[in-house]
Coordinates of C-alpha atoms in Angstrom, one line a residue:
X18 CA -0.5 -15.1 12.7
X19 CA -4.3 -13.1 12.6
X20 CA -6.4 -12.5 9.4
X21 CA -9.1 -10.0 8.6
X22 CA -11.3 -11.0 5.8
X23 CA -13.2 -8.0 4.2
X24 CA -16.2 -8.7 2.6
X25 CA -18.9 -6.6 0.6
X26 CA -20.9 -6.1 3.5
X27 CA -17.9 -6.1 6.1
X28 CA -15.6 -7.4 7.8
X29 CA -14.5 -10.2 10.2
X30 CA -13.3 -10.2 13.4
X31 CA -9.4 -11.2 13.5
X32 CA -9.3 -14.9 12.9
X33 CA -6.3 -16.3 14.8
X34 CA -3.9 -19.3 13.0
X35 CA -3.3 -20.0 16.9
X36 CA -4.5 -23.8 17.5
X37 CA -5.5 -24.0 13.5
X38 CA -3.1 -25.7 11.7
X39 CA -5.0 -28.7 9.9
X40 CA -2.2 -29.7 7.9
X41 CA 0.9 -29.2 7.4
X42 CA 3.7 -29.9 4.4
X43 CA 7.0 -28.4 3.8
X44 CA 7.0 -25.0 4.1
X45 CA 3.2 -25.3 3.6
X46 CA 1.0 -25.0 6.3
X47 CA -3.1 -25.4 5.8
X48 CA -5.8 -23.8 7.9
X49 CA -9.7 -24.5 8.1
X50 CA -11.1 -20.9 8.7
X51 CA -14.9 -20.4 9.5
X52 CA -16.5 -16.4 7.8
X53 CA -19.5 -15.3 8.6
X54 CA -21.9 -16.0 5.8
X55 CA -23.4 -12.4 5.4
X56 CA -19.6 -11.4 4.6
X57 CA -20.2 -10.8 0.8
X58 CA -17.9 -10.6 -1.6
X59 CA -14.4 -10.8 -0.4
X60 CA -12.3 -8.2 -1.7
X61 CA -9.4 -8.1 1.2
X62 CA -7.4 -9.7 3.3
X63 CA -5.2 -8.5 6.0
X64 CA -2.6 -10.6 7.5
X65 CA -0.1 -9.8 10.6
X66 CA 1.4 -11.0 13.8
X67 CA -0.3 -11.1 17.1
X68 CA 2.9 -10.7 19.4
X69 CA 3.6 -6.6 19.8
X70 CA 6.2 -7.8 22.2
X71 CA 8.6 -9.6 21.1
X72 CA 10.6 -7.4 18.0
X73 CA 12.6 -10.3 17.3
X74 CA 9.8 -12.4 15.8
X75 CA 10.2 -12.7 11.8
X76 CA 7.8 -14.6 9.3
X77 CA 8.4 -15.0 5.9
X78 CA 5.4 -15.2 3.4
X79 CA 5.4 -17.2 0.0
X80 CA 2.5 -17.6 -1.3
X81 CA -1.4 -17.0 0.3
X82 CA -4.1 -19.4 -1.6
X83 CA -7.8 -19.4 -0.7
X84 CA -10.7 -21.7 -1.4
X85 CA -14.1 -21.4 -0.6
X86 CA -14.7 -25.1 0.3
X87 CA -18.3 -25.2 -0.8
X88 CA -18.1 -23.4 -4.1
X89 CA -14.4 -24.4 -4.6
X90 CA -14.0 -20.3 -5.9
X91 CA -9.7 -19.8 -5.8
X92 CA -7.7 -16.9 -5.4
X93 CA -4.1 -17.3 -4.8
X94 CA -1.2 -14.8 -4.6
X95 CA 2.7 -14.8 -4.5
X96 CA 3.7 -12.3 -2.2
X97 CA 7.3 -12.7 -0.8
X98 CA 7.2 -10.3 2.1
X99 CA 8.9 -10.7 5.8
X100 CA 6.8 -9.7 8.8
X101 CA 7.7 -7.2 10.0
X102 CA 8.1 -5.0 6.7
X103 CA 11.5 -3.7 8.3
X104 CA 13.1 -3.4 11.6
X105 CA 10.3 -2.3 14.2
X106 CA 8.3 -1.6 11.0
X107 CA 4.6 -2.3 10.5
X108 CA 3.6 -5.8 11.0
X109 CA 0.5 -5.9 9.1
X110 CA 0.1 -6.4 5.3
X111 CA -3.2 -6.4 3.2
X112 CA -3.7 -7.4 -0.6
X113 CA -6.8 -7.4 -2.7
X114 CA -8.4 -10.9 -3.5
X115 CA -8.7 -11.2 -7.4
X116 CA -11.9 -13.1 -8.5
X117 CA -12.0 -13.7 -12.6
X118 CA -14.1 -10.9 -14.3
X119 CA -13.8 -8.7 -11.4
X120 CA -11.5 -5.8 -10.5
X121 CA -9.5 -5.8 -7.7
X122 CA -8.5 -2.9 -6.2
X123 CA -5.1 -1.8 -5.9
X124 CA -2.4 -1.7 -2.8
X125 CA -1.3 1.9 -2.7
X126 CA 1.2 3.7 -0.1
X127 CA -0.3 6.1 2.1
X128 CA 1.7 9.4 3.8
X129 CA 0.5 9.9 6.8
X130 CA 2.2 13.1 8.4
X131 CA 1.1 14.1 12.0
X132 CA 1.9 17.9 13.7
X133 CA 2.4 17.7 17.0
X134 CA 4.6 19.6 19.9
X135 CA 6.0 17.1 22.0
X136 CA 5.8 13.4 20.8
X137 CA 9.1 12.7 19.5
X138 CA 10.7 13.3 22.9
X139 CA 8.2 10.5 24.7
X140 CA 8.0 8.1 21.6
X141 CA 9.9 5.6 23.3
X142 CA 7.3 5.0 26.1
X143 CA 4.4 5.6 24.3
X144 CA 2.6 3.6 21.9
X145 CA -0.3 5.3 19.3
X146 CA -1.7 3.6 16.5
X147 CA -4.0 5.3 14.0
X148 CA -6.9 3.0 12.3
X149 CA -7.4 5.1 8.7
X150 CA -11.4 4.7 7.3
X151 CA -12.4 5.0 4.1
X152 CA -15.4 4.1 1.8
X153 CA -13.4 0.8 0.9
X154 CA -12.8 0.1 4.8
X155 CA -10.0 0.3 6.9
X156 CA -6.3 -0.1 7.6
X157 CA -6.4 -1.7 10.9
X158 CA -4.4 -0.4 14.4
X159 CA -1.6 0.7 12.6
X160 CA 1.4 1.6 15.1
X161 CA 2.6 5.5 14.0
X162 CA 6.2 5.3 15.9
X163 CA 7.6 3.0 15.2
X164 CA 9.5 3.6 12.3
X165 CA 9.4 7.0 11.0
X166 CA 10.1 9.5 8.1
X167 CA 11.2 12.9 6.8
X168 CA 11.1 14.2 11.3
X169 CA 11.4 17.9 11.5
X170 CA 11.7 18.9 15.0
X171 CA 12.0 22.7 15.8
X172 CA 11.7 24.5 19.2
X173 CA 7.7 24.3 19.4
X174 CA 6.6 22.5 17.0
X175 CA 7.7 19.0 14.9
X176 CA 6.3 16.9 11.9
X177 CA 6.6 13.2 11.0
X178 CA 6.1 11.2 8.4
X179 CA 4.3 7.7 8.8
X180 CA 4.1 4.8 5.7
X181 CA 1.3 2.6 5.3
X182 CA 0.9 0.6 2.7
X183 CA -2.9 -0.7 2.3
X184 CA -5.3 -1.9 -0.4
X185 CA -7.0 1.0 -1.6
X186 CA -9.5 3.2 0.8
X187 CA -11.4 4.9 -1.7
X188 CA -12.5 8.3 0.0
X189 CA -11.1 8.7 3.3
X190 CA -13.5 10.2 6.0
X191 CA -12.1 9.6 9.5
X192 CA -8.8 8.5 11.8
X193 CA -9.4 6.9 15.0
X194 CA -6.3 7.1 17.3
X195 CA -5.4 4.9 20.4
X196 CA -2.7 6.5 22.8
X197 CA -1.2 4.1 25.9
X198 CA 2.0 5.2 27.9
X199 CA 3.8 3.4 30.4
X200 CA 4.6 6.9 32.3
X201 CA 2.3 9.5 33.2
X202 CA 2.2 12.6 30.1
X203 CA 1.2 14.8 27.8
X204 CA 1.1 14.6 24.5
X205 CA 0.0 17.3 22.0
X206 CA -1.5 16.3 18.4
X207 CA -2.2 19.1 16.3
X208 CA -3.3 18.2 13.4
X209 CA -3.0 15.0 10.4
X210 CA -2.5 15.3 6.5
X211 CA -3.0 11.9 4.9
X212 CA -2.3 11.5 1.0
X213 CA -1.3 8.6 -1.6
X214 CA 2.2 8.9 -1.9
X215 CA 2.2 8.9 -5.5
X216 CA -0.2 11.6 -5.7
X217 CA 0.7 15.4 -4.2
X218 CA -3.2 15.6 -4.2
X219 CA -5.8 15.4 -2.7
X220 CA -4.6 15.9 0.7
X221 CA -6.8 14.8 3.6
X222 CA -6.6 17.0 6.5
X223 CA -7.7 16.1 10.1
X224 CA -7.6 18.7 12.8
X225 CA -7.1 17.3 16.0
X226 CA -5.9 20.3 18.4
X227 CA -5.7 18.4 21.9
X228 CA -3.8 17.9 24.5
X229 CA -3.8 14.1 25.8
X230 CA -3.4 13.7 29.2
X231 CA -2.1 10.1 29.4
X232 CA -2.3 8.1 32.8
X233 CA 0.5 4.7 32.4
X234 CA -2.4 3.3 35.2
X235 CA -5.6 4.0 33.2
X236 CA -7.1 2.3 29.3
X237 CA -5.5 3.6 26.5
X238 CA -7.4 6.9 24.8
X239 CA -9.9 6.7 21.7
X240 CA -10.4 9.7 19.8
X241 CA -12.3 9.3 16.3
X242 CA -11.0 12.6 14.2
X243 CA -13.4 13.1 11.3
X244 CA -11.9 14.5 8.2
X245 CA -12.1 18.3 8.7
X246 CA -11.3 19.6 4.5
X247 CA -10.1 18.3 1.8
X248 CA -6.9 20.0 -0.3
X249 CA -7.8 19.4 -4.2
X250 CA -5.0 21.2 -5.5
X251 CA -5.4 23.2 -9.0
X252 CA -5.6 20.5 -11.7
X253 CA -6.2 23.2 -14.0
X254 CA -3.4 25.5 -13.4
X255 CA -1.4 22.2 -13.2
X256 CA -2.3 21.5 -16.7
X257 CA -1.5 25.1 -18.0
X258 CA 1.9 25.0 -16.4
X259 CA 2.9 21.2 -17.9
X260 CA 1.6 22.4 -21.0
X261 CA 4.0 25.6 -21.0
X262 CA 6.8 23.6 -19.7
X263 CA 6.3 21.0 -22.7
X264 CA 5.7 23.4 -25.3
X265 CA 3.0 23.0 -27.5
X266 CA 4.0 20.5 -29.5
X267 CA 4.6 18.3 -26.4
X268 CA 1.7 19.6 -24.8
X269 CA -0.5 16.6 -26.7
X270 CA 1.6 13.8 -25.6
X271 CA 1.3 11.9 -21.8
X272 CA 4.0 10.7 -19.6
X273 CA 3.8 7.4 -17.9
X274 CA 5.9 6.3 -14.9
X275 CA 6.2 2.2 -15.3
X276 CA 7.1 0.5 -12.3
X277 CA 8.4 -3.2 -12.7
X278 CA 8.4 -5.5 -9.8
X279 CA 10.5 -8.7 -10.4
X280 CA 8.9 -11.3 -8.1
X281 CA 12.3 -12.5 -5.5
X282 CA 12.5 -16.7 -5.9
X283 CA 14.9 -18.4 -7.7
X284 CA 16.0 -17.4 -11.2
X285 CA 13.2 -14.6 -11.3
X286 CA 15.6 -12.3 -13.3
X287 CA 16.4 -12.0 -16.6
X288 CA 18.7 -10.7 -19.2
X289 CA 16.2 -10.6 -22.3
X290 CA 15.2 -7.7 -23.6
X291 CA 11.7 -6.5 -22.2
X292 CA 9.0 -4.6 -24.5
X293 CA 5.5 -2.9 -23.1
X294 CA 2.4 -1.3 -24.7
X295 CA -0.3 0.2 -23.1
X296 CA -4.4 0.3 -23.7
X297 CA -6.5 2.7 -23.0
X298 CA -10.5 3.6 -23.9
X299 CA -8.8 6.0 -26.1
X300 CA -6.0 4.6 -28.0
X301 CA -3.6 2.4 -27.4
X302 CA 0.7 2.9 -27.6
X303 CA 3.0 1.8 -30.0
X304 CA 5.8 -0.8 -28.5
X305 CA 8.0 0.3 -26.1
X306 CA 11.3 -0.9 -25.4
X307 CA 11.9 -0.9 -21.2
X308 CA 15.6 -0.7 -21.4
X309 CA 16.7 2.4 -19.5
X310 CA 16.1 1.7 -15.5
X311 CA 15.9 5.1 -13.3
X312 CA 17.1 2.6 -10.5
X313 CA 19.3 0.1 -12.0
X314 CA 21.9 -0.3 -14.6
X315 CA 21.2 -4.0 -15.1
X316 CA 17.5 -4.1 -14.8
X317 CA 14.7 -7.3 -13.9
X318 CA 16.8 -8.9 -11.2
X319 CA 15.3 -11.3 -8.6
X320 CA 13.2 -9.1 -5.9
X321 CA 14.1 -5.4 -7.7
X322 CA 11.5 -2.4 -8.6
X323 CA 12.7 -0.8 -12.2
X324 CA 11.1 2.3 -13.3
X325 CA 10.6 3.8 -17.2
X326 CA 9.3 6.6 -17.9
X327 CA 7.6 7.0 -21.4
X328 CA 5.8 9.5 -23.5
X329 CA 3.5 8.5 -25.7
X330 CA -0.2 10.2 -27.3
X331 CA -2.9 10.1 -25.0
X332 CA -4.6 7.0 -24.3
X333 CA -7.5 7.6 -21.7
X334 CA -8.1 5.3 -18.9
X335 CA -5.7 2.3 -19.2
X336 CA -7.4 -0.9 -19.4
X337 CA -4.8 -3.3 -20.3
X338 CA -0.9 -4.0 -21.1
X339 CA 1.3 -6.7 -23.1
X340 CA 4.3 -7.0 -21.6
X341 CA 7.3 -9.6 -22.9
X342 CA 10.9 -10.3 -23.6
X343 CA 12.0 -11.6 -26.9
X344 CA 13.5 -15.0 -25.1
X345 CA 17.9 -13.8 -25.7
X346 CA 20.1 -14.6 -23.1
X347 CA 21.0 -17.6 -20.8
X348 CA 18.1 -18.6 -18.6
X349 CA 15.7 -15.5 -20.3
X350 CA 12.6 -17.0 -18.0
X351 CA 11.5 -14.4 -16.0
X352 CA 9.3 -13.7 -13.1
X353 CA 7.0 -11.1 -13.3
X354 CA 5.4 -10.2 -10.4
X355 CA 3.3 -6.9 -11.2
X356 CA 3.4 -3.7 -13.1
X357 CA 2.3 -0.1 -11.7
X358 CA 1.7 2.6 -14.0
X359 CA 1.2 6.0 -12.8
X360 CA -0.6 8.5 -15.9
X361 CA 0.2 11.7 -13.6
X362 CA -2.2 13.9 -16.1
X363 CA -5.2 12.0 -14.8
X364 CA -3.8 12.0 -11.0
X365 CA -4.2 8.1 -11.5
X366 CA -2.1 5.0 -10.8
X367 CA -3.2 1.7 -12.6
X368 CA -1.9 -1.7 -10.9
X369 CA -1.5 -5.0 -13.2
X370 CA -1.0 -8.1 -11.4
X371 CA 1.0 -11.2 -13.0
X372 CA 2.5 -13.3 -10.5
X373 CA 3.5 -15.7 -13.1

């Protein structure tokens, strides 16, 4: 297991649990780590497995709690996530540390698709990962074929679709890729587009146009790719369009996409009968009742993501929710783990934490 502590002012080098373990309880395991003082604020951790190796390796995390033994300052976090995310998937997850009074940032999906001529034919022997900057850091070596997406392959040219899920990057501004092969080739990268998955915009685009010559006897290659543009879209032709589709009566109301995540331990669903509103700088909503899952017919059971969608006057920049149940139904406790709500208007997606 290897952490990356982020910090204010940076980050620190991977801190490996190899040879760390300082005690150790049932399914509990303690470690005394050592940060470099001039780390700031702490506002991310990343967490993975060493061992590229060995695909057979699984570890399943609970629960991460932190303590700054000198101020005693606590964050903890349920996560309930198996490393690796799926089979050959990525092994690395981050979340945002959560101080009181503060912020945190959110953990948002990222679509990376890369355009390229002849990858998909060598994947099995190479290996590339892609490290993706922003002005809120960086993803880590994150391996791109491993397990991929939405592949169009055609006689001269082919697309693929990578996921990374990271805690947000704020502006993005470069991609540094590392290519190794174990057989002499040639690999042609044409360009990247990198976006938030919820989001069709903005779309990041980084022109690479090269031809990597890969030696299986020489150092894996480097390349830093600087964003070359940026793809904004139209908001205002968007607006003019969802305002004609809508009609003008419609036009003044907002649609939200709820997302429910119901944490996965024992008896985390529940049969009661869920309500939301929503605050924003504006206004806030009048009580909503979340009964009509996109996904599911039975919705909040243990480990499932329910989604509502809503329409309702518009509120702004959401600050705030009440969520509840009214209590009916055997065993109506129930495990909230987060909400995400996506206002797609205002191209923005709010994430409320619970864990409780």
């Amino acid at each position: 297991l290897v952490m990356v502590f982020y910090g204010s002012n940076g980050k620190s080098n991977p801190v490996s649990m190899e040879n760390k373990v300082e005690h150790q309880a049932k399914n509990q395991i303690t470690y005394d780590v050592h940060l470099p003082s001039d780390l700031g604020m702490l506002y991310k951790v990343r967490l993975g497995l060493q061992s590229l190796e060995n695909s057979i390796s699984q570890l399943s995390l609970r629960h991460f709690k932190m303590q700054n033994t000198s101020t005693l300052d606590t964050f903890s976090l349920t996560i309930n996530k198996t490393l690796p995310l799926s089979l050959n998937g990525d092994r690395w997850i981050e979340f945002p540390v959560e101080w009181p009074l503060k912020e945190a940032l959110s953990v948002i999906t990222y679509h990376l698709t890369v355009f390229s001529r002849n990858i998909l034919s060598e994947r099995n022997l190479v290996h590339m990962t892609a490290c993706i900057y922003g002005t809120h850091g960086d993803t880590g070596d994150r391996s791109l074929l491993w397990s991929l997406q939405d592949v169009q392959q055609g006689e001269d040219n082919e697309s693929f679709l990578v996921i990374v899920d990271a805690v947000e990057l704020g502006e993005l501004d470069k991609v540094v890729l590392l290519i190794s092969s174990k057989t002499d080739c040639k690999l042609d990268i044409k360009k990247l587009h990198l976006k938030e998955a919820v989001k069709e915009h903005p779309i990041y685009v980084f022109e690479v146009n090269e031809a990597f010559s890969v030696d299986a006897n020489k150092p894996e290659i480097q390349r830093e790719i600087p964003v070359s543009f940026v793809i904004r879209g139209d908001k205002q032709k968007n607006d003019i369009d969802n305002l004609l589709k809508e009609g003008s009566q419609a036009g003044n109301l907002t649609e939200y996409t709820i997302k429910v995540y119901t944490g996965d331990k024992k008896g985390a669903g529940t049969d009661a009968n869920v309500h939301i509103i929503l605050f924003g700088n504006e206004d806030k909503s009048e009580v909503f009742q979340l009964s009509q899952s996109l996904e599911h017919q039975n919705p909040f059971e243990r480990g499932k993501v329910d989604t509502f969608k809503i329409k309702t006057k518009k509120l702004g920049n959401l600050h705030s929710i009440e969520i509840g149940h009214d209590g009916k139904g055997f065993a109506s406790g129930w495990f909230l783990e987060k909400v995400e709500i996506t206002d797609a208007s205002r191209n923005s997606v709010y994430c409320f934490n619970c864990n409780r």
